[in-house]
PDB file of C-alpha atoms in Angstrom:
ATOM      1  CA  UNK A  10     155.414  86.559  71.834  1.00  0.00           C
ATOM      2  CA  UNK A  11     156.416  83.228  73.309  1.00  0.00           C
ATOM      3  CA  UNK A  12     159.832  83.271  74.925  1.00  0.00           C
ATOM      4  CA  UNK A  13     162.214  81.735  77.424  1.00  0.00           C
ATOM      5  CA  UNK A  14     163.479  83.810  80.338  1.00  0.00           C
ATOM      6  CA  UNK A  15     166.055  83.279  83.046  1.00  0.00           C
ATOM      7  CA  UNK A  16     166.515  84.992  86.372  1.00  0.00           C
ATOM      8  CA  UNK A  17     168.566  86.392  87.846  1.00  0.00           C
ATOM      9  CA  UNK A  18     170.796  87.467  84.947  1.00  0.00           C
ATOM     10  CA  UNK A  19     173.747  87.940  87.286  1.00  0.00           C
ATOM     11  CA  UNK A  20     174.338  86.422  90.699  1.00  0.00           C
ATOM     12  CA  UNK A  21     177.208  86.567  93.158  1.00  0.00           C
ATOM     13  CA  UNK A  22     177.108  84.157  96.061  1.00  0.00           C
ATOM     14  CA  UNK A  23     179.386  82.624  98.648  1.00  0.00           C
ATOM     15  CA  UNK A  24     180.737  79.115  98.886  1.00  0.00           C
ATOM     16  CA  UNK A  25     178.337  76.769 100.650  1.00  0.00           C
ATOM     17  CA  UNK A  26     175.159  78.735 100.005  1.00  0.00           C
ATOM     18  CA  UNK A  27     172.175  77.242  98.226  1.00  0.00           C
ATOM     19  CA  UNK A  28     171.338  79.006  94.976  1.00  0.00           C
ATOM     20  CA  UNK A  29     168.358  78.573  92.670  1.00  0.00           C
ATOM     21  CA  UNK A  30     168.345  79.757  89.072  1.00  0.00           C
ATOM     22  CA  UNK A  31     164.960  80.176  87.428  1.00  0.00           C
ATOM     23  CA  UNK A  32     163.969  79.243  83.888  1.00  0.00           C
ATOM     24  CA  UNK A  33     160.521  79.986  82.460  1.00  0.00           C
ATOM     25  CA  UNK A  34     159.240  79.331  78.943  1.00  0.00           C
ATOM     26  CA  UNK A  35     155.929  80.265  77.385  1.00  0.00           C
ATOM     27  CA  UNK A  36     156.144  78.015  74.311  1.00  0.00           C
ATOM     28  CA  UNK A  37     154.479  75.124  76.141  1.00  0.00           C
ATOM     29  CA  UNK A  38     157.467  72.932  75.257  1.00  0.00           C
ATOM     30  CA  UNK A  39     157.671  69.584  77.010  1.00  0.00           C
ATOM     31  CA  UNK A  40     161.463  69.440  76.813  1.00  0.00           C
ATOM     32  CA  UNK A  41     163.718  71.671  78.908  1.00  0.00           C
ATOM     33  CA  UNK A  42     167.463  71.650  79.485  1.00  0.00           C
ATOM     34  CA  UNK A  43     170.128  73.263  81.642  1.00  0.00           C
ATOM     35  CA  UNK A  44     173.675  73.813  80.365  1.00  0.00           C
ATOM     36  CA  UNK A  45     176.768  75.456  81.685  1.00  0.00           C
ATOM     37  CA  UNK A  46     179.333  77.120  79.471  1.00  0.00           C
ATOM     38  CA  UNK A  47     182.945  77.552  80.437  1.00  0.00           C
ATOM     39  CA  UNK A  48     185.985  78.564  78.429  1.00  0.00           C
ATOM     40  CA  UNK A  49     187.633  75.476  77.025  1.00  0.00           C
ATOM     41  CA  UNK A  50     184.635  73.219  77.658  1.00  0.00           C
ATOM     42  CA  UNK A  51     181.865  74.543  75.473  1.00  0.00           C
ATOM     43  CA  UNK A  52     178.262  73.827  76.428  1.00  0.00           C
ATOM     44  CA  UNK A  53     177.800  70.947  78.842  1.00  0.00           C
ATOM     45  CA  UNK A  54     174.469  69.431  79.822  1.00  0.00           C
ATOM     46  CA  UNK A  55     173.631  69.521  83.531  1.00  0.00           C
ATOM     47  CA  UNK A  56     170.057  68.213  83.744  1.00  0.00           C
ATOM     48  CA  UNK A  57     167.123  67.820  81.414  1.00  0.00           C
ATOM     49  CA  UNK A  58     163.396  67.119  81.555  1.00  0.00           C
ATOM     50  CA  UNK A  59     161.053  65.651  78.956  1.00  0.00           C
ATOM     51  CA  UNK A  60     157.851  66.487  80.797  1.00  0.00           C
ATOM     52  CA  UNK A  61     156.242  67.275  84.133  1.00  0.00           C
ATOM     53  CA  UNK A  62     157.722  65.179  86.934  1.00  0.00           C
ATOM     54  CA  UNK A  63     160.442  63.880  84.597  1.00  0.00           C
ATOM     55  CA  UNK A  64     164.082  64.807  85.331  1.00  0.00           C
ATOM     56  CA  UNK A  65     167.335  63.288  84.115  1.00  0.00           C
ATOM     57  CA  UNK A  66     171.030  63.796  84.816  1.00  0.00           C
ATOM     58  CA  UNK A  67     173.349  65.163  82.183  1.00  0.00           C
ATOM     59  CA  UNK A  68     177.113  64.860  81.945  1.00  0.00           C
ATOM     60  CA  UNK A  69     177.931  67.356  84.738  1.00  0.00           C
ATOM     61  CA  UNK A  70     175.066  66.903  87.233  1.00  0.00           C
ATOM     62  CA  UNK A  71     177.040  66.561  90.487  1.00  0.00           C
ATOM     63  CA  UNK A  72     176.114  69.346  92.908  1.00  0.00           C
ATOM     64  CA  UNK A  73     172.984  70.341  90.956  1.00  0.00           C
ATOM     65  CA  UNK A  74     169.324  69.368  91.102  1.00  0.00           C
ATOM     66  CA  UNK A  75     166.161  70.234  89.186  1.00  0.00           C
ATOM     67  CA  UNK A  76     162.453  69.720  89.628  1.00  0.00           C
ATOM     68  CA  UNK A  77     159.635  69.961  87.088  1.00  0.00           C
ATOM     69  CA  UNK A  78     156.271  70.640  88.656  1.00  0.00           C
ATOM     70  CA  UNK A  79     154.717  72.300  85.596  1.00  0.00           C
ATOM     71  CA  UNK A  80     155.390  72.652  81.870  1.00  0.00           C
ATOM     72  CA  UNK A  81     156.690  76.218  81.992  1.00  0.00           C
ATOM     73  CA  UNK A  82     159.414  76.078  84.660  1.00  0.00           C
ATOM     74  CA  UNK A  83     162.614  74.146  85.314  1.00  0.00           C
ATOM     75  CA  UNK A  84     164.507  75.687  88.254  1.00  0.00           C
ATOM     76  CA  UNK A  85     168.129  74.673  88.770  1.00  0.00           C
ATOM     77  CA  UNK A  86     169.379  74.419  92.360  1.00  0.00           C
ATOM     78  CA  UNK A  87     172.973  74.384  93.499  1.00  0.00           C
ATOM     79  CA  UNK A  88     172.735  72.629  96.851  1.00  0.00           C
ATOM     80  CA  UNK A  89     175.994  73.999  98.269  1.00  0.00           C
ATOM     81  CA  UNK A  90     177.702  76.356  95.864  1.00  0.00           C
ATOM     82  CA  UNK A  91     181.372  75.751  95.072  1.00  0.00           C
ATOM     83  CA  UNK A  92     183.874  77.967  93.275  1.00  0.00           C
ATOM     84  CA  UNK A  93     184.013  75.365  90.503  1.00  0.00           C
ATOM     85  CA  UNK A  94     180.378  76.205  89.745  1.00  0.00           C
ATOM     86  CA  UNK A  95     181.268  79.746  88.686  1.00  0.00           C
ATOM     87  CA  UNK A  96     180.017  79.742  85.113  1.00  0.00           C
ATOM     88  CA  UNK A  97     177.412  80.986  82.676  1.00  0.00           C
ATOM     89  CA  UNK A  98     174.233  78.934  82.844  1.00  0.00           C
ATOM     90  CA  UNK A  99     171.817  78.575  79.927  1.00  0.00           C
ATOM     91  CA  UNK A 100     168.355  77.136  79.934  1.00  0.00           C
ATOM     92  CA  UNK A 101     166.871  75.795  76.698  1.00  0.00           C
ATOM     93  CA  UNK A 102     163.652  74.218  75.508  1.00  0.00           C
ATOM     94  CA  UNK A 103     162.461  72.269  72.492  1.00  0.00           C
ATOM     95  CA  UNK A 104     159.116  71.248  71.044  1.00  0.00           C
ATOM     96  CA  UNK A 105     160.038  67.696  70.174  1.00  0.00           C
ATOM     97  CA  UNK A 106     162.867  65.335  71.001  1.00  0.00           C
ATOM     98  CA  UNK A 107     164.852  65.695  67.777  1.00  0.00           C
ATOM     99  CA  UNK A 108     164.071  69.331  67.028  1.00  0.00           C
ATOM    100  CA  UNK A 109     166.142  72.422  67.638  1.00  0.00           C
ATOM    101  CA  UNK A 110     166.542  73.844  71.125  1.00  0.00           C
ATOM    102  CA  UNK A 111     165.950  77.509  71.891  1.00  0.00           C
ATOM    103  CA  UNK A 112     168.080  79.180  74.514  1.00  0.00           C
ATOM    104  CA  UNK A 113     167.361  81.681  77.243  1.00  0.00           C
ATOM    105  CA  UNK A 114     169.564  84.753  77.766  1.00  0.00           C
ATOM    106  CA  UNK A 115     171.741  83.077  80.402  1.00  0.00           C
ATOM    107  CA  UNK A 116     172.684  83.631  84.038  1.00  0.00           C
ATOM    108  CA  UNK A 117     176.218  84.559  84.986  1.00  0.00           C
ATOM    109  CA  UNK A 118     176.950  83.020  88.389  1.00  0.00           C
ATOM    110  CA  UNK A 119     179.997  83.848  90.472  1.00  0.00           C
ATOM    111  CA  UNK A 120     180.773  81.804  93.577  1.00  0.00           C
ATOM    112  CA  UNK A 121     183.271  83.506  95.906  1.00  0.00           C
TER     113      UNK A 121
ATOM    114  CA  UNK B  19     182.207  59.100  74.442  1.00  0.00           C
ATOM    115  CA  UNK B  20     180.225  60.741  71.674  1.00  0.00           C
ATOM    116  CA  UNK B  21     182.027  63.734  70.263  1.00  0.00           C
ATOM    117  CA  UNK B  22     181.508  66.701  68.008  1.00  0.00           C
ATOM    118  CA  UNK B  23     184.693  68.277  66.692  1.00  0.00           C
ATOM    119  CA  UNK B  24     185.206  71.777  65.338  1.00  0.00           C
ATOM    120  CA  UNK B  25     188.293  73.790  64.566  1.00  0.00           C
ATOM    121  CA  UNK B  26     188.439  76.514  67.225  1.00  0.00           C
ATOM    122  CA  UNK B  27     189.783  79.109  64.779  1.00  0.00           C
ATOM    123  CA  UNK B  28     189.758  81.988  64.524  1.00  0.00           C
ATOM    124  CA  UNK B  29     188.750  81.727  60.904  1.00  0.00           C
ATOM    125  CA  UNK B  30     189.457  85.104  59.344  1.00  0.00           C
ATOM    126  CA  UNK B  31     187.829  86.075  56.024  1.00  0.00           C
ATOM    127  CA  UNK B  32     187.472  89.412  54.234  1.00  0.00           C
ATOM    128  CA  UNK B  33     184.091  91.070  53.927  1.00  0.00           C
ATOM    129  CA  UNK B  34     182.134  89.676  50.985  1.00  0.00           C
ATOM    130  CA  UNK B  35     183.934  86.327  50.966  1.00  0.00           C
ATOM    131  CA  UNK B  36     182.501  82.876  51.643  1.00  0.00           C
ATOM    132  CA  UNK B  37     183.169  81.532  55.128  1.00  0.00           C
ATOM    133  CA  UNK B  38     183.240  77.750  55.434  1.00  0.00           C
ATOM    134  CA  UNK B  39     182.793  76.198  58.859  1.00  0.00           C
ATOM    135  CA  UNK B  40     183.212  72.483  59.402  1.00  0.00           C
ATOM    136  CA  UNK B  41     182.123  69.930  61.973  1.00  0.00           C
ATOM    137  CA  UNK B  42     182.620  66.187  62.359  1.00  0.00           C
ATOM    138  CA  UNK B  43     180.772  63.871  64.706  1.00  0.00           C
ATOM    139  CA  UNK B  44     181.447  60.419  66.063  1.00  0.00           C
ATOM    140  CA  UNK B  45     177.959  58.903  66.525  1.00  0.00           C
ATOM    141  CA  UNK B  46     176.715  57.247  63.313  1.00  0.00           C
ATOM    142  CA  UNK B  47     173.211  57.075  64.779  1.00  0.00           C
ATOM    143  CA  UNK B  48     172.883  60.862  64.866  1.00  0.00           C
ATOM    144  CA  UNK B  49     169.731  62.075  63.175  1.00  0.00           C
ATOM    145  CA  UNK B  50     169.525  65.843  63.428  1.00  0.00           C
ATOM    146  CA  UNK B  51     172.115  68.570  63.151  1.00  0.00           C
ATOM    147  CA  UNK B  52     172.147  72.234  64.060  1.00  0.00           C
ATOM    148  CA  UNK B  53     174.256  75.328  63.701  1.00  0.00           C
ATOM    149  CA  UNK B  54     174.085  78.054  66.335  1.00  0.00           C
ATOM    150  CA  UNK B  55     175.657  81.501  66.307  1.00  0.00           C
ATOM    151  CA  UNK B  56     176.850  82.970  69.580  1.00  0.00           C
ATOM    152  CA  UNK B  57     177.981  86.545  69.982  1.00  0.00           C
ATOM    153  CA  UNK B  58     180.288  87.311  72.889  1.00  0.00           C
ATOM    154  CA  UNK B  59     178.303  87.550  76.129  1.00  0.00           C
ATOM    155  CA  UNK B  60     175.089  86.354  74.489  1.00  0.00           C
ATOM    156  CA  UNK B  61     173.197  83.090  74.267  1.00  0.00           C
ATOM    157  CA  UNK B  62     173.357  80.668  71.323  1.00  0.00           C
ATOM    158  CA  UNK B  63     170.971  81.539  68.502  1.00  0.00           C
ATOM    159  CA  UNK B  64     169.767  78.915  66.023  1.00  0.00           C
ATOM    160  CA  UNK B  65     170.954  79.548  62.463  1.00  0.00           C
ATOM    161  CA  UNK B  66     170.201  76.330  60.622  1.00  0.00           C
ATOM    162  CA  UNK B  67     168.871  72.849  61.200  1.00  0.00           C
ATOM    163  CA  UNK B  68     169.400  69.942  58.802  1.00  0.00           C
ATOM    164  CA  UNK B  69     168.063  66.412  58.970  1.00  0.00           C
ATOM    165  CA  UNK B  70     168.897  64.725  55.655  1.00  0.00           C
ATOM    166  CA  UNK B  71     171.926  64.401  53.406  1.00  0.00           C
ATOM    167  CA  UNK B  72     172.592  67.232  51.016  1.00  0.00           C
ATOM    168  CA  UNK B  73     172.365  70.986  51.114  1.00  0.00           C
ATOM    169  CA  UNK B  74     169.863  73.265  52.806  1.00  0.00           C
ATOM    170  CA  UNK B  75     169.882  76.957  51.986  1.00  0.00           C
ATOM    171  CA  UNK B  76     168.438  79.872  53.942  1.00  0.00           C
ATOM    172  CA  UNK B  77     169.391  83.301  52.711  1.00  0.00           C
ATOM    173  CA  UNK B  78     173.167  83.687  52.885  1.00  0.00           C
ATOM    174  CA  UNK B  79     173.531  80.451  54.856  1.00  0.00           C
ATOM    175  CA  UNK B  80     173.885  76.924  53.479  1.00  0.00           C
ATOM    176  CA  UNK B  81     174.157  73.852  55.655  1.00  0.00           C
ATOM    177  CA  UNK B  82     175.641  70.691  54.140  1.00  0.00           C
ATOM    178  CA  UNK B  83     175.274  67.209  55.605  1.00  0.00           C
ATOM    179  CA  UNK B  84     177.110  64.034  54.663  1.00  0.00           C
ATOM    180  CA  UNK B  85     176.113  61.227  57.013  1.00  0.00           C
ATOM    181  CA  UNK B  86     178.422  58.676  55.367  1.00  0.00           C
ATOM    182  CA  UNK B  87     181.414  60.895  56.163  1.00  0.00           C
ATOM    183  CA  UNK B  88     179.892  62.096  59.460  1.00  0.00           C
ATOM    184  CA  UNK B  89     180.443  65.656  58.394  1.00  0.00           C
ATOM    185  CA  UNK B  90     178.372  68.839  58.638  1.00  0.00           C
ATOM    186  CA  UNK B  91     179.346  72.210  57.280  1.00  0.00           C
ATOM    187  CA  UNK B  92     178.000  75.745  57.235  1.00  0.00           C
ATOM    188  CA  UNK B  93     178.722  78.142  54.392  1.00  0.00           C
ATOM    189  CA  UNK B  94     178.160  81.853  54.837  1.00  0.00           C
ATOM    190  CA  UNK B  95     178.083  83.749  51.553  1.00  0.00           C
ATOM    191  CA  UNK B  96     178.832  87.463  51.269  1.00  0.00           C
ATOM    192  CA  UNK B  97     180.238  87.504  54.804  1.00  0.00           C
ATOM    193  CA  UNK B  98     179.609  90.667  56.784  1.00  0.00           C
ATOM    194  CA  UNK B  99     181.447  92.045  59.833  1.00  0.00           C
ATOM    195  CA  UNK B 100     178.207  91.398  61.756  1.00  0.00           C
ATOM    196  CA  UNK B 101     178.745  87.673  61.100  1.00  0.00           C
ATOM    197  CA  UNK B 102     181.780  87.769  63.379  1.00  0.00           C
ATOM    198  CA  UNK B 103     180.839  85.399  66.199  1.00  0.00           C
ATOM    199  CA  UNK B 104     181.416  81.881  67.456  1.00  0.00           C
ATOM    200  CA  UNK B 105     179.547  79.190  65.534  1.00  0.00           C
ATOM    201  CA  UNK B 106     178.510  76.079  67.414  1.00  0.00           C
ATOM    202  CA  UNK B 107     177.761  72.773  65.753  1.00  0.00           C
ATOM    203  CA  UNK B 108     175.275  70.569  67.637  1.00  0.00           C
ATOM    204  CA  UNK B 109     174.292  66.983  66.968  1.00  0.00           C
ATOM    205  CA  UNK B 110     171.286  65.077  68.303  1.00  0.00           C
ATOM    206  CA  UNK B 111     172.238  61.465  68.828  1.00  0.00           C
ATOM    207  CA  UNK B 112     168.679  60.162  68.640  1.00  0.00           C
ATOM    208  CA  UNK B 113     167.064  57.572  70.883  1.00  0.00           C
ATOM    209  CA  UNK B 114     170.330  55.828  71.797  1.00  0.00           C
ATOM    210  CA  UNK B 115     171.574  59.097  73.295  1.00  0.00           C
ATOM    211  CA  UNK B 116     168.253  59.978  74.924  1.00  0.00           C
ATOM    212  CA  UNK B 117     167.879  62.689  72.283  1.00  0.00           C
ATOM    213  CA  UNK B 118     170.503  64.869  73.946  1.00  0.00           C
ATOM    214  CA  UNK B 119     172.346  67.523  71.968  1.00  0.00           C
ATOM    215  CA  UNK B 120     176.114  67.252  71.889  1.00  0.00           C
ATOM    216  CA  UNK B 121     177.841  70.550  71.126  1.00  0.00           C
ATOM    217  CA  UNK B 122     181.185  71.195  69.563  1.00  0.00           C
ATOM    218  CA  UNK B 123     183.417  73.746  71.239  1.00  0.00           C
ATOM    219  CA  UNK B 124     182.762  76.253  68.461  1.00  0.00           C
ATOM    220  CA  UNK B 125     184.644  78.016  65.681  1.00  0.00           C
ATOM    221  CA  UNK B 126     185.334  81.713  66.049  1.00  0.00           C
ATOM    222  CA  UNK B 127     184.736  83.609  62.816  1.00  0.00           C
ATOM    223  CA  UNK B 128     186.244  87.045  62.155  1.00  0.00           C
ATOM    224  CA  UNK B 129     185.064  88.974  59.113  1.00  0.00           C
ATOM    225  CA  UNK B 130     187.509  91.762  58.235  1.00  0.00           C
ATOM    226  CA  UNK B 131     185.991  94.971  56.806  1.00  0.00           C
TER     227      UNK B 131
END
C-alpha cells in the first residue's frame, strides 16, 4: 500500500547540532509539506514543495531548510538546533493543489 | 493574516448524541475545506473534505459548508467514546494563498459513556 513515512520517530539532540528529519511518500504526489505542532499554536507550515527542485517558505521557516531532489522525499534540516525547535514535526503530501493532505506519523524532536 | 477559528472546547456529549463542531474562516477566496481527527500522540487523519455549499454525508459524519457566512461545520451522529479526539478544521485559500492549508487550533471532543 502507498504510504508516507517519517524517520526517526523520536530524536533527542543538543543545541547547535544539525538535524535532518526524513519524509518519504510512495503515492507519487507532487506536493509535500512540513509542519510543526506545538501546544497553543496548532499546526504551522514550515516549508513546502510543489515538485522536484521546487521549495517554498512557510510561516515559520527561520532555522529550517528543505531540498527536493526527487518526487518521493522531502528532508527537513535544522541547521543549528535551538530549544525553541523542540516540537512534533509532521510531513504531509497531496495529489493536487486544492485536494486533501495526508500526514505521516510524526517525529518528536527534543532539543536540549 | 488569514485565520481559521475553532472553539477549543472541550465539547462534552453523551454517547449516542450528536456532536456539532464549528469553524469560521476569514479568507473569502477559500475553495476547499477539510476536517481532520487527531488522537492524542497521533497524526491528523482526514475525516471529510467539502468543496461546495451544502451538506456532505459520509457514514456518521456530515460536513456543512456555507461560503456566504464563511462557516464550516462537522456533525457526528451517534457519537461513540472512540470519537473522543481533537478535530481540526483546515481551509485551502486557493491560488491567492499559494494553495496552502490554514489550520484551526482544534476542538477537543469528549464523548461520555
